[in-house]
Amino acid sequence: MNCKSIRNAIATSLALTVLAASGPLFAETLRIGGTGVALGGMQVLGRAFEQENPSVTVEVLPSLGSSGGVKAIVAGAIDLAVSSRDLKEAEKAQGAQARLYATTPLAIVTSADTQTDGITTQQLAGMYAGTIQNWPSGERVRVVLRPVTETDVQILRSLSEDMARAVDTALE
């Protein structure tokens, strides 16, 4: 399957999901909000959806966070919410419904100048904790920190107890 076919299949899937969730009336503007980690994908899907449905404009809002997205969908402020977590019981009680659309991989990215083929979780923890400060090439390790509420931080913390402690140290 080529990229265009995949994109069209996903756009069609998104369209059907939104139509099913939106009820009988469908807005000319489809507003999507929620967790920042998924909004880039929503931008791509939104553009594909607009190509297949020229009468619809897809508006992807800046990150509201998972909780903000769920609150906005329950309040009727947006048409589709994207969350990086399961719904809470209280959110379900308010009528929120969830469907799995994708999972987010975590990638650790470096410059080609670092001259390494990979790192272990223990080495990554050392970088976050500050005990490993240089790459094998001698280049300084520069850890990019995301806000504590971001999904990426939660994924990093879940890798190991050492990693969780190292992330906390880096965020201090």
mmCIF file with all atom_site columns, C-alpha atoms in Angstrom:
data_model
loop_
_atom_site.group_PDB
_atom_site.id
_atom_site.type_symbol
_atom_site.label_atom_id
_atom_site.label_alt_id
_atom_site.label_comp_id
_atom_site.label_asym_id
_atom_site.label_entity_id
_atom_site.label_seq_id
_atom_site.pdbx_PDB_ins_code
_atom_site.Cartn_x
_atom_site.Cartn_y
_atom_site.Cartn_z
_atom_site.occupancy
_atom_site.B_iso_or_equiv
_atom_site.pdbx_formal_charge
_atom_site.auth_seq_id
_atom_site.auth_comp_id
_atom_site.auth_asym_id
_atom_site.auth_atom_id
_atom_site.pdbx_PDB_model_num
ATOM 1   C CA . MET A 1 1   ? 0.000   0.000  0.000  1.00 0.00 ? 1   MET A CA 1
ATOM 2   C CA . ASN A 1 2   ? 1.501   3.381  -0.948 1.00 0.00 ? 2   ASN A CA 1
ATOM 3   C CA . CYS A 1 3   ? 1.496   6.537  1.198  1.00 0.00 ? 3   CYS A CA 1
ATOM 4   C CA . LYS A 1 4   ? -1.403  8.138  -0.701 1.00 0.00 ? 4   LYS A CA 1
ATOM 5   C CA . SER A 1 5   ? -3.562  5.039  -0.193 1.00 0.00 ? 5   SER A CA 1
ATOM 6   C CA . ILE A 1 6   ? -2.708  4.929  3.496  1.00 0.00 ? 6   ILE A CA 1
ATOM 7   C CA . ARG A 1 7   ? -3.429  8.652  3.876  1.00 0.00 ? 7   ARG A CA 1
ATOM 8   C CA . ASN A 1 8   ? -6.771  8.286  2.091  1.00 0.00 ? 8   ASN A CA 1
ATOM 9   C CA . ALA A 1 9   ? -7.701  5.259  4.203  1.00 0.00 ? 9   ALA A CA 1
ATOM 10  C CA . ILE A 1 10  ? -6.893  7.157  7.379  1.00 0.00 ? 10  ILE A CA 1
ATOM 11  C CA . ALA A 1 11  ? -8.773  10.234 6.183  1.00 0.00 ? 11  ALA A CA 1
ATOM 12  C CA . THR A 1 12  ? -11.803 8.089  5.402  1.00 0.00 ? 12  THR A CA 1
ATOM 13  C CA . SER A 1 13  ? -11.531 6.444  8.813  1.00 0.00 ? 13  SER A CA 1
ATOM 14  C CA . LEU A 1 14  ? -11.309 9.846  10.471 1.00 0.00 ? 14  LEU A CA 1
ATOM 15  C CA . ALA A 1 15  ? -14.322 11.033 8.501  1.00 0.00 ? 15  ALA A CA 1
ATOM 16  C CA . LEU A 1 16  ? -16.414 8.050  9.527  1.00 0.00 ? 16  LEU A CA 1
ATOM 17  C CA . THR A 1 17  ? -15.355 8.403  13.162 1.00 0.00 ? 17  THR A CA 1
ATOM 18  C CA . VAL A 1 18  ? -16.239 12.083 13.222 1.00 0.00 ? 18  VAL A CA 1
ATOM 19  C CA . LEU A 1 19  ? -19.533 11.556 11.416 1.00 0.00 ? 19  LEU A CA 1
ATOM 20  C CA . ALA A 1 20  ? -20.505 8.812  13.853 1.00 0.00 ? 20  ALA A CA 1
ATOM 21  C CA . ALA A 1 21  ? -19.542 10.928 16.848 1.00 0.00 ? 21  ALA A CA 1
ATOM 22  C CA . SER A 1 22  ? -21.089 14.158 15.574 1.00 0.00 ? 22  SER A CA 1
ATOM 23  C CA . GLY A 1 23  ? -24.651 12.985 15.132 1.00 0.00 ? 23  GLY A CA 1
ATOM 24  C CA . PRO A 1 24  ? -26.882 13.925 12.223 1.00 0.00 ? 24  PRO A CA 1
ATOM 25  C CA . LEU A 1 25  ? -25.567 17.456 11.734 1.00 0.00 ? 25  LEU A CA 1
ATOM 26  C CA . PHE A 1 26  ? -22.047 17.926 10.445 1.00 0.00 ? 26  PHE A CA 1
ATOM 27  C CA . ALA A 1 27  ? -20.332 21.281 10.786 1.00 0.00 ? 27  ALA A CA 1
ATOM 28  C CA . GLU A 1 28  ? -18.589 23.009 7.883  1.00 0.00 ? 28  GLU A CA 1
ATOM 29  C CA . THR A 1 29  ? -15.624 23.423 10.223 1.00 0.00 ? 29  THR A CA 1
ATOM 30  C CA . LEU A 1 30  ? -14.336 20.408 12.108 1.00 0.00 ? 30  LEU A CA 1
ATOM 31  C CA . ARG A 1 31  ? -12.533 21.543 15.281 1.00 0.00 ? 31  ARG A CA 1
ATOM 32  C CA . ILE A 1 32  ? -9.968  19.148 16.749 1.00 0.00 ? 32  ILE A CA 1
ATOM 33  C CA . GLY A 1 33  ? -8.138  19.641 20.041 1.00 0.00 ? 33  GLY A CA 1
ATOM 34  C CA . GLY A 1 34  ? -6.393  17.740 22.780 1.00 0.00 ? 34  GLY A CA 1
ATOM 35  C CA . THR A 1 35  ? -2.959  16.404 23.553 1.00 0.00 ? 35  THR A CA 1
ATOM 36  C CA . GLY A 1 36  ? -0.097  18.112 21.765 1.00 0.00 ? 36  GLY A CA 1
ATOM 37  C CA . VAL A 1 37  ? 1.690   14.838 21.035 1.00 0.00 ? 37  VAL A CA 1
ATOM 38  C CA . ALA A 1 38  ? -1.021  13.861 18.530 1.00 0.00 ? 38  ALA A CA 1
ATOM 39  C CA . LEU A 1 39  ? -1.800  17.195 16.912 1.00 0.00 ? 39  LEU A CA 1
ATOM 40  C CA . GLY A 1 40  ? 0.869   16.939 14.195 1.00 0.00 ? 40  GLY A CA 1
ATOM 41  C CA . GLY A 1 41  ? -0.768  13.743 12.972 1.00 0.00 ? 41  GLY A CA 1
ATOM 42  C CA . MET A 1 42  ? -4.156  15.423 13.134 1.00 0.00 ? 42  MET A CA 1
ATOM 43  C CA . GLN A 1 43  ? -2.827  18.238 10.908 1.00 0.00 ? 43  GLN A CA 1
ATOM 44  C CA . VAL A 1 44  ? -1.787  15.686 8.267  1.00 0.00 ? 44  VAL A CA 1
ATOM 45  C CA . LEU A 1 45  ? -5.073  13.793 8.526  1.00 0.00 ? 45  LEU A CA 1
ATOM 46  C CA . GLY A 1 46  ? -7.010  17.050 8.476  1.00 0.00 ? 46  GLY A CA 1
ATOM 47  C CA . ARG A 1 47  ? -5.400  18.143 5.209  1.00 0.00 ? 47  ARG A CA 1
ATOM 48  C CA . ALA A 1 48  ? -6.150  14.755 3.632  1.00 0.00 ? 48  ALA A CA 1
ATOM 49  C CA . PHE A 1 49  ? -9.723  14.940 4.931  1.00 0.00 ? 49  PHE A CA 1
ATOM 50  C CA . GLU A 1 50  ? -10.170 18.422 3.422  1.00 0.00 ? 50  GLU A CA 1
ATOM 51  C CA . GLN A 1 51  ? -8.960  17.145 0.041  1.00 0.00 ? 51  GLN A CA 1
ATOM 52  C CA . GLU A 1 52  ? -11.554 14.375 0.104  1.00 0.00 ? 52  GLU A CA 1
ATOM 53  C CA . ASN A 1 53  ? -14.255 16.663 1.562  1.00 0.00 ? 53  ASN A CA 1
ATOM 54  C CA . PRO A 1 54  ? -13.742 20.160 0.089  1.00 0.00 ? 54  PRO A CA 1
ATOM 55  C CA . SER A 1 55  ? -16.820 21.574 1.827  1.00 0.00 ? 55  SER A CA 1
ATOM 56  C CA . VAL A 1 56  ? -15.249 20.916 5.242  1.00 0.00 ? 56  VAL A CA 1
ATOM 57  C CA . THR A 1 57  ? -12.463 22.907 6.888  1.00 0.00 ? 57  THR A CA 1
ATOM 58  C CA . VAL A 1 58  ? -10.431 21.134 9.565  1.00 0.00 ? 58  VAL A CA 1
ATOM 59  C CA . GLU A 1 59  ? -9.160  23.389 12.351 1.00 0.00 ? 59  GLU A CA 1
ATOM 60  C CA . VAL A 1 60  ? -6.559  21.809 14.640 1.00 0.00 ? 60  VAL A CA 1
ATOM 61  C CA . LEU A 1 61  ? -6.270  23.900 17.793 1.00 0.00 ? 61  LEU A CA 1
ATOM 62  C CA . PRO A 1 62  ? -3.064  24.463 19.778 1.00 0.00 ? 62  PRO A CA 1
ATOM 63  C CA . SER A 1 63  ? -2.523  21.866 22.499 1.00 0.00 ? 63  SER A CA 1
ATOM 64  C CA . LEU A 1 64  ? -5.241  21.726 25.128 1.00 0.00 ? 64  LEU A CA 1
ATOM 65  C CA . GLY A 1 65  ? -3.743  18.657 26.806 1.00 0.00 ? 65  GLY A CA 1
ATOM 66  C CA . SER A 1 66  ? -5.659  15.409 27.142 1.00 0.00 ? 66  SER A CA 1
ATOM 67  C CA . SER A 1 67  ? -7.844  16.655 29.989 1.00 0.00 ? 67  SER A CA 1
ATOM 68  C CA . GLY A 1 68  ? -8.514  19.952 28.222 1.00 0.00 ? 68  GLY A CA 1
ATOM 69  C CA . GLY A 1 69  ? -9.503  18.106 25.063 1.00 0.00 ? 69  GLY A CA 1
ATOM 70  C CA . VAL A 1 70  ? -11.911 15.845 26.926 1.00 0.00 ? 70  VAL A CA 1
ATOM 71  C CA . LYS A 1 71  ? -13.432 18.826 28.770 1.00 0.00 ? 71  LYS A CA 1
ATOM 72  C CA . ALA A 1 72  ? -13.830 20.683 25.465 1.00 0.00 ? 72  ALA A CA 1
ATOM 73  C CA . ILE A 1 73  ? -15.547 17.745 23.734 1.00 0.00 ? 73  ILE A CA 1
ATOM 74  C CA . VAL A 1 74  ? -17.934 17.239 26.662 1.00 0.00 ? 74  VAL A CA 1
ATOM 75  C CA . ALA A 1 75  ? -18.734 20.976 26.621 1.00 0.00 ? 75  ALA A CA 1
ATOM 76  C CA . GLY A 1 76  ? -19.362 20.887 22.864 1.00 0.00 ? 76  GLY A CA 1
ATOM 77  C CA . ALA A 1 77  ? -16.549 23.368 22.165 1.00 0.00 ? 77  ALA A CA 1
ATOM 78  C CA . ILE A 1 78  ? -14.777 21.003 19.740 1.00 0.00 ? 78  ILE A CA 1
ATOM 79  C CA . ASP A 1 79  ? -15.875 18.184 17.448 1.00 0.00 ? 79  ASP A CA 1
ATOM 80  C CA . LEU A 1 80  ? -13.063 15.705 18.065 1.00 0.00 ? 80  LEU A CA 1
ATOM 81  C CA . ALA A 1 81  ? -10.714 15.359 21.043 1.00 0.00 ? 81  ALA A CA 1
ATOM 82  C CA . VAL A 1 82  ? -7.386  13.554 20.982 1.00 0.00 ? 82  VAL A CA 1
ATOM 83  C CA . SER A 1 83  ? -6.193  12.115 24.290 1.00 0.00 ? 83  SER A CA 1
ATOM 84  C CA . SER A 1 84  ? -3.006  10.312 25.240 1.00 0.00 ? 84  SER A CA 1
ATOM 85  C CA . ARG A 1 85  ? -4.707  8.504  28.103 1.00 0.00 ? 85  ARG A CA 1
ATOM 86  C CA . ASP A 1 86  ? -7.778  6.444  28.850 1.00 0.00 ? 86  ASP A CA 1
ATOM 87  C CA . LEU A 1 87  ? -10.922 8.282  29.857 1.00 0.00 ? 87  LEU A CA 1
ATOM 88  C CA . LYS A 1 88  ? -11.560 8.703  33.563 1.00 0.00 ? 88  LYS A CA 1
ATOM 89  C CA . GLU A 1 89  ? -14.795 7.308  34.981 1.00 0.00 ? 89  GLU A CA 1
ATOM 90  C CA . ALA A 1 90  ? -16.067 10.837 35.657 1.00 0.00 ? 90  ALA A CA 1
ATOM 91  C CA . GLU A 1 91  ? -15.467 11.758 31.998 1.00 0.00 ? 91  GLU A CA 1
ATOM 92  C CA . LYS A 1 92  ? -17.331 8.671  30.830 1.00 0.00 ? 92  LYS A CA 1
ATOM 93  C CA . ALA A 1 93  ? -20.195 9.603  33.149 1.00 0.00 ? 93  ALA A CA 1
ATOM 94  C CA . GLN A 1 94  ? -20.398 12.967 31.350 1.00 0.00 ? 94  GLN A CA 1
ATOM 95  C CA . GLY A 1 95  ? -20.858 11.165 28.041 1.00 0.00 ? 95  GLY A CA 1
ATOM 96  C CA . ALA A 1 96  ? -17.300 11.103 26.700 1.00 0.00 ? 96  ALA A CA 1
ATOM 97  C CA . GLN A 1 97  ? -16.486 8.073  24.546 1.00 0.00 ? 97  GLN A CA 1
ATOM 98  C CA . ALA A 1 98  ? -13.062 6.935  23.341 1.00 0.00 ? 98  ALA A CA 1
ATOM 99  C CA . ARG A 1 99  ? -11.858 5.023  20.301 1.00 0.00 ? 99  ARG A CA 1
ATOM 100 C CA . LEU A 1 100 ? -8.234  3.988  19.824 1.00 0.00 ? 100 LEU A CA 1
ATOM 101 C CA . TYR A 1 101 ? -6.869  5.569  16.678 1.00 0.00 ? 101 TYR A CA 1
ATOM 102 C CA . ALA A 1 102 ? -3.083  5.282  17.134 1.00 0.00 ? 102 ALA A CA 1
ATOM 103 C CA . THR A 1 103 ? -0.277  4.810  19.598 1.00 0.00 ? 103 THR A CA 1
ATOM 104 C CA . THR A 1 104 ? 2.695   7.135  19.844 1.00 0.00 ? 104 THR A CA 1
ATOM 105 C CA . PRO A 1 105 ? 6.230   5.776  19.618 1.00 0.00 ? 105 PRO A CA 1
ATOM 106 C CA . LEU A 1 106 ? 9.054   7.411  21.518 1.00 0.00 ? 106 LEU A CA 1
ATOM 107 C CA . ALA A 1 107 ? 12.205  8.208  19.557 1.00 0.00 ? 107 ALA A CA 1
ATOM 108 C CA . ILE A 1 108 ? 15.443  9.512  20.986 1.00 0.00 ? 108 ILE A CA 1
ATOM 109 C CA . VAL A 1 109 ? 17.096  11.593 18.268 1.00 0.00 ? 109 VAL A CA 1
ATOM 110 C CA . THR A 1 110 ? 20.711  12.718 18.039 1.00 0.00 ? 110 THR A CA 1
ATOM 111 C CA . SER A 1 111 ? 22.938  14.480 15.558 1.00 0.00 ? 111 SER A CA 1
ATOM 112 C CA . ALA A 1 112 ? 24.933  12.263 13.199 1.00 0.00 ? 112 ALA A CA 1
ATOM 113 C CA . ASP A 1 113 ? 28.033  13.806 14.811 1.00 0.00 ? 113 ASP A CA 1
ATOM 114 C CA . THR A 1 114 ? 27.427  11.895 18.053 1.00 0.00 ? 114 THR A CA 1
ATOM 115 C CA . GLN A 1 115 ? 28.994  8.793  16.470 1.00 0.00 ? 115 GLN A CA 1
ATOM 116 C CA . THR A 1 116 ? 26.826  6.280  18.293 1.00 0.00 ? 116 THR A CA 1
ATOM 117 C CA . ASP A 1 117 ? 24.587  3.521  16.996 1.00 0.00 ? 117 ASP A CA 1
ATOM 118 C CA . GLY A 1 118 ? 22.315  3.445  20.010 1.00 0.00 ? 118 GLY A CA 1
ATOM 119 C CA . ILE A 1 119 ? 22.032  3.925  23.724 1.00 0.00 ? 119 ILE A CA 1
ATOM 120 C CA . THR A 1 120 ? 20.622  1.859  26.538 1.00 0.00 ? 120 THR A CA 1
ATOM 121 C CA . THR A 1 121 ? 17.914  2.991  28.905 1.00 0.00 ? 121 THR A CA 1
ATOM 122 C CA . GLN A 1 122 ? 20.574  3.128  31.633 1.00 0.00 ? 122 GLN A CA 1
ATOM 123 C CA . GLN A 1 123 ? 22.738  5.444  29.505 1.00 0.00 ? 123 GLN A CA 1
ATOM 124 C CA . LEU A 1 124 ? 19.726  7.628  28.742 1.00 0.00 ? 124 LEU A CA 1
ATOM 125 C CA . ALA A 1 125 ? 18.978  7.826  32.459 1.00 0.00 ? 125 ALA A CA 1
ATOM 126 C CA . GLY A 1 126 ? 22.588  8.905  33.021 1.00 0.00 ? 126 GLY A CA 1
ATOM 127 C CA . MET A 1 127 ? 22.184  11.670 30.451 1.00 0.00 ? 127 MET A CA 1
ATOM 128 C CA . TYR A 1 128 ? 19.028  12.945 32.122 1.00 0.00 ? 128 TYR A CA 1
ATOM 129 C CA . ALA A 1 129 ? 20.594  12.671 35.596 1.00 0.00 ? 129 ALA A CA 1
ATOM 130 C CA . GLY A 1 130 ? 23.714  14.495 34.414 1.00 0.00 ? 130 GLY A CA 1
ATOM 131 C CA . THR A 1 131 ? 26.157  11.665 35.150 1.00 0.00 ? 131 THR A CA 1
ATOM 132 C CA . ILE A 1 132 ? 26.814  11.157 31.419 1.00 0.00 ? 132 ILE A CA 1
ATOM 133 C CA . GLN A 1 133 ? 27.622  14.545 29.962 1.00 0.00 ? 133 GLN A CA 1
ATOM 134 C CA . ASN A 1 134 ? 29.395  13.725 26.681 1.00 0.00 ? 134 ASN A CA 1
ATOM 135 C CA . TRP A 1 135 ? 28.849  11.511 23.649 1.00 0.00 ? 135 TRP A CA 1
ATOM 136 C CA . PRO A 1 136 ? 31.646  9.125  22.557 1.00 0.00 ? 136 PRO A CA 1
ATOM 137 C CA . SER A 1 137 ? 32.665  11.814 20.019 1.00 0.00 ? 137 SER A CA 1
ATOM 138 C CA . GLY A 1 138 ? 33.288  14.244 22.880 1.00 0.00 ? 138 GLY A CA 1
ATOM 139 C CA . GLU A 1 139 ? 30.284  16.383 21.953 1.00 0.00 ? 139 GLU A CA 1
ATOM 140 C CA . ARG A 1 140 ? 28.309  17.597 24.943 1.00 0.00 ? 140 ARG A CA 1
ATOM 141 C CA . VAL A 1 141 ? 24.981  15.858 25.626 1.00 0.00 ? 141 VAL A CA 1
ATOM 142 C CA . ARG A 1 142 ? 22.133  18.358 25.460 1.00 0.00 ? 142 ARG A CA 1
ATOM 143 C CA . VAL A 1 143 ? 18.912  16.985 26.875 1.00 0.00 ? 143 VAL A CA 1
ATOM 144 C CA . VAL A 1 144 ? 15.797  18.737 25.598 1.00 0.00 ? 144 VAL A CA 1
ATOM 145 C CA . LEU A 1 145 ? 13.188  18.831 28.337 1.00 0.00 ? 145 LEU A CA 1
ATOM 146 C CA . ARG A 1 146 ? 9.484   18.832 27.624 1.00 0.00 ? 146 ARG A CA 1
ATOM 147 C CA . PRO A 1 147 ? 6.937   20.219 30.105 1.00 0.00 ? 147 PRO A CA 1
ATOM 148 C CA . VAL A 1 148 ? 6.237   17.785 32.942 1.00 0.00 ? 148 VAL A CA 1
ATOM 149 C CA . THR A 1 149 ? 2.634   17.338 31.766 1.00 0.00 ? 149 THR A CA 1
ATOM 150 C CA . GLU A 1 150 ? 3.646   16.170 28.269 1.00 0.00 ? 150 GLU A CA 1
ATOM 151 C CA . THR A 1 151 ? 3.063   12.566 27.255 1.00 0.00 ? 151 THR A CA 1
ATOM 152 C CA . ASP A 1 152 ? 6.726   12.205 26.257 1.00 0.00 ? 152 ASP A CA 1
ATOM 153 C CA . VAL A 1 153 ? 7.791   12.806 29.856 1.00 0.00 ? 153 VAL A CA 1
ATOM 154 C CA . GLN A 1 154 ? 5.372   10.168 31.117 1.00 0.00 ? 154 GLN A CA 1
ATOM 155 C CA . ILE A 1 155 ? 6.651   7.661  28.537 1.00 0.00 ? 155 ILE A CA 1
ATOM 156 C CA . LEU A 1 156 ? 10.258  8.342  29.559 1.00 0.00 ? 156 LEU A CA 1
ATOM 157 C CA . ARG A 1 157 ? 9.388   7.893  33.232 1.00 0.00 ? 157 ARG A CA 1
ATOM 158 C CA . SER A 1 158 ? 7.740   4.558  32.476 1.00 0.00 ? 158 SER A CA 1
ATOM 159 C CA . LEU A 1 159 ? 10.926  3.066  30.968 1.00 0.00 ? 159 LEU A CA 1
ATOM 160 C CA . SER A 1 160 ? 12.447  2.207  34.358 1.00 0.00 ? 160 SER A CA 1
ATOM 161 C CA . GLU A 1 161 ? 12.681  3.362  37.963 1.00 0.00 ? 161 GLU A CA 1
ATOM 162 C CA . ASP A 1 162 ? 16.137  4.797  37.235 1.00 0.00 ? 162 ASP A CA 1
ATOM 163 C CA . MET A 1 163 ? 14.754  6.703  34.263 1.00 0.00 ? 163 MET A CA 1
ATOM 164 C CA . ALA A 1 164 ? 11.886  8.086  36.348 1.00 0.00 ? 164 ALA A CA 1
ATOM 165 C CA . ARG A 1 165 ? 14.367  9.372  38.948 1.00 0.00 ? 165 ARG A CA 1
ATOM 166 C CA . ALA A 1 166 ? 16.626  10.802 36.235 1.00 0.00 ? 166 ALA A CA 1
ATOM 167 C CA . VAL A 1 167 ? 13.747  12.672 34.584 1.00 0.00 ? 167 VAL A CA 1
ATOM 168 C CA . ASP A 1 168 ? 12.758  14.115 37.963 1.00 0.00 ? 168 ASP A CA 1
ATOM 169 C CA . THR A 1 169 ? 16.376  15.206 38.520 1.00 0.00 ? 169 THR A CA 1
ATOM 170 C CA . ALA A 1 170 ? 16.527  16.861 35.096 1.00 0.00 ? 170 ALA A CA 1
ATOM 171 C CA . LEU A 1 171 ? 13.273  18.719 35.750 1.00 0.00 ? 171 LEU A CA 1
ATOM 172 C CA . GLU A 1 172 ? 14.473  20.150 39.093 1.00 0.00 ? 172 GLU A CA 1
#
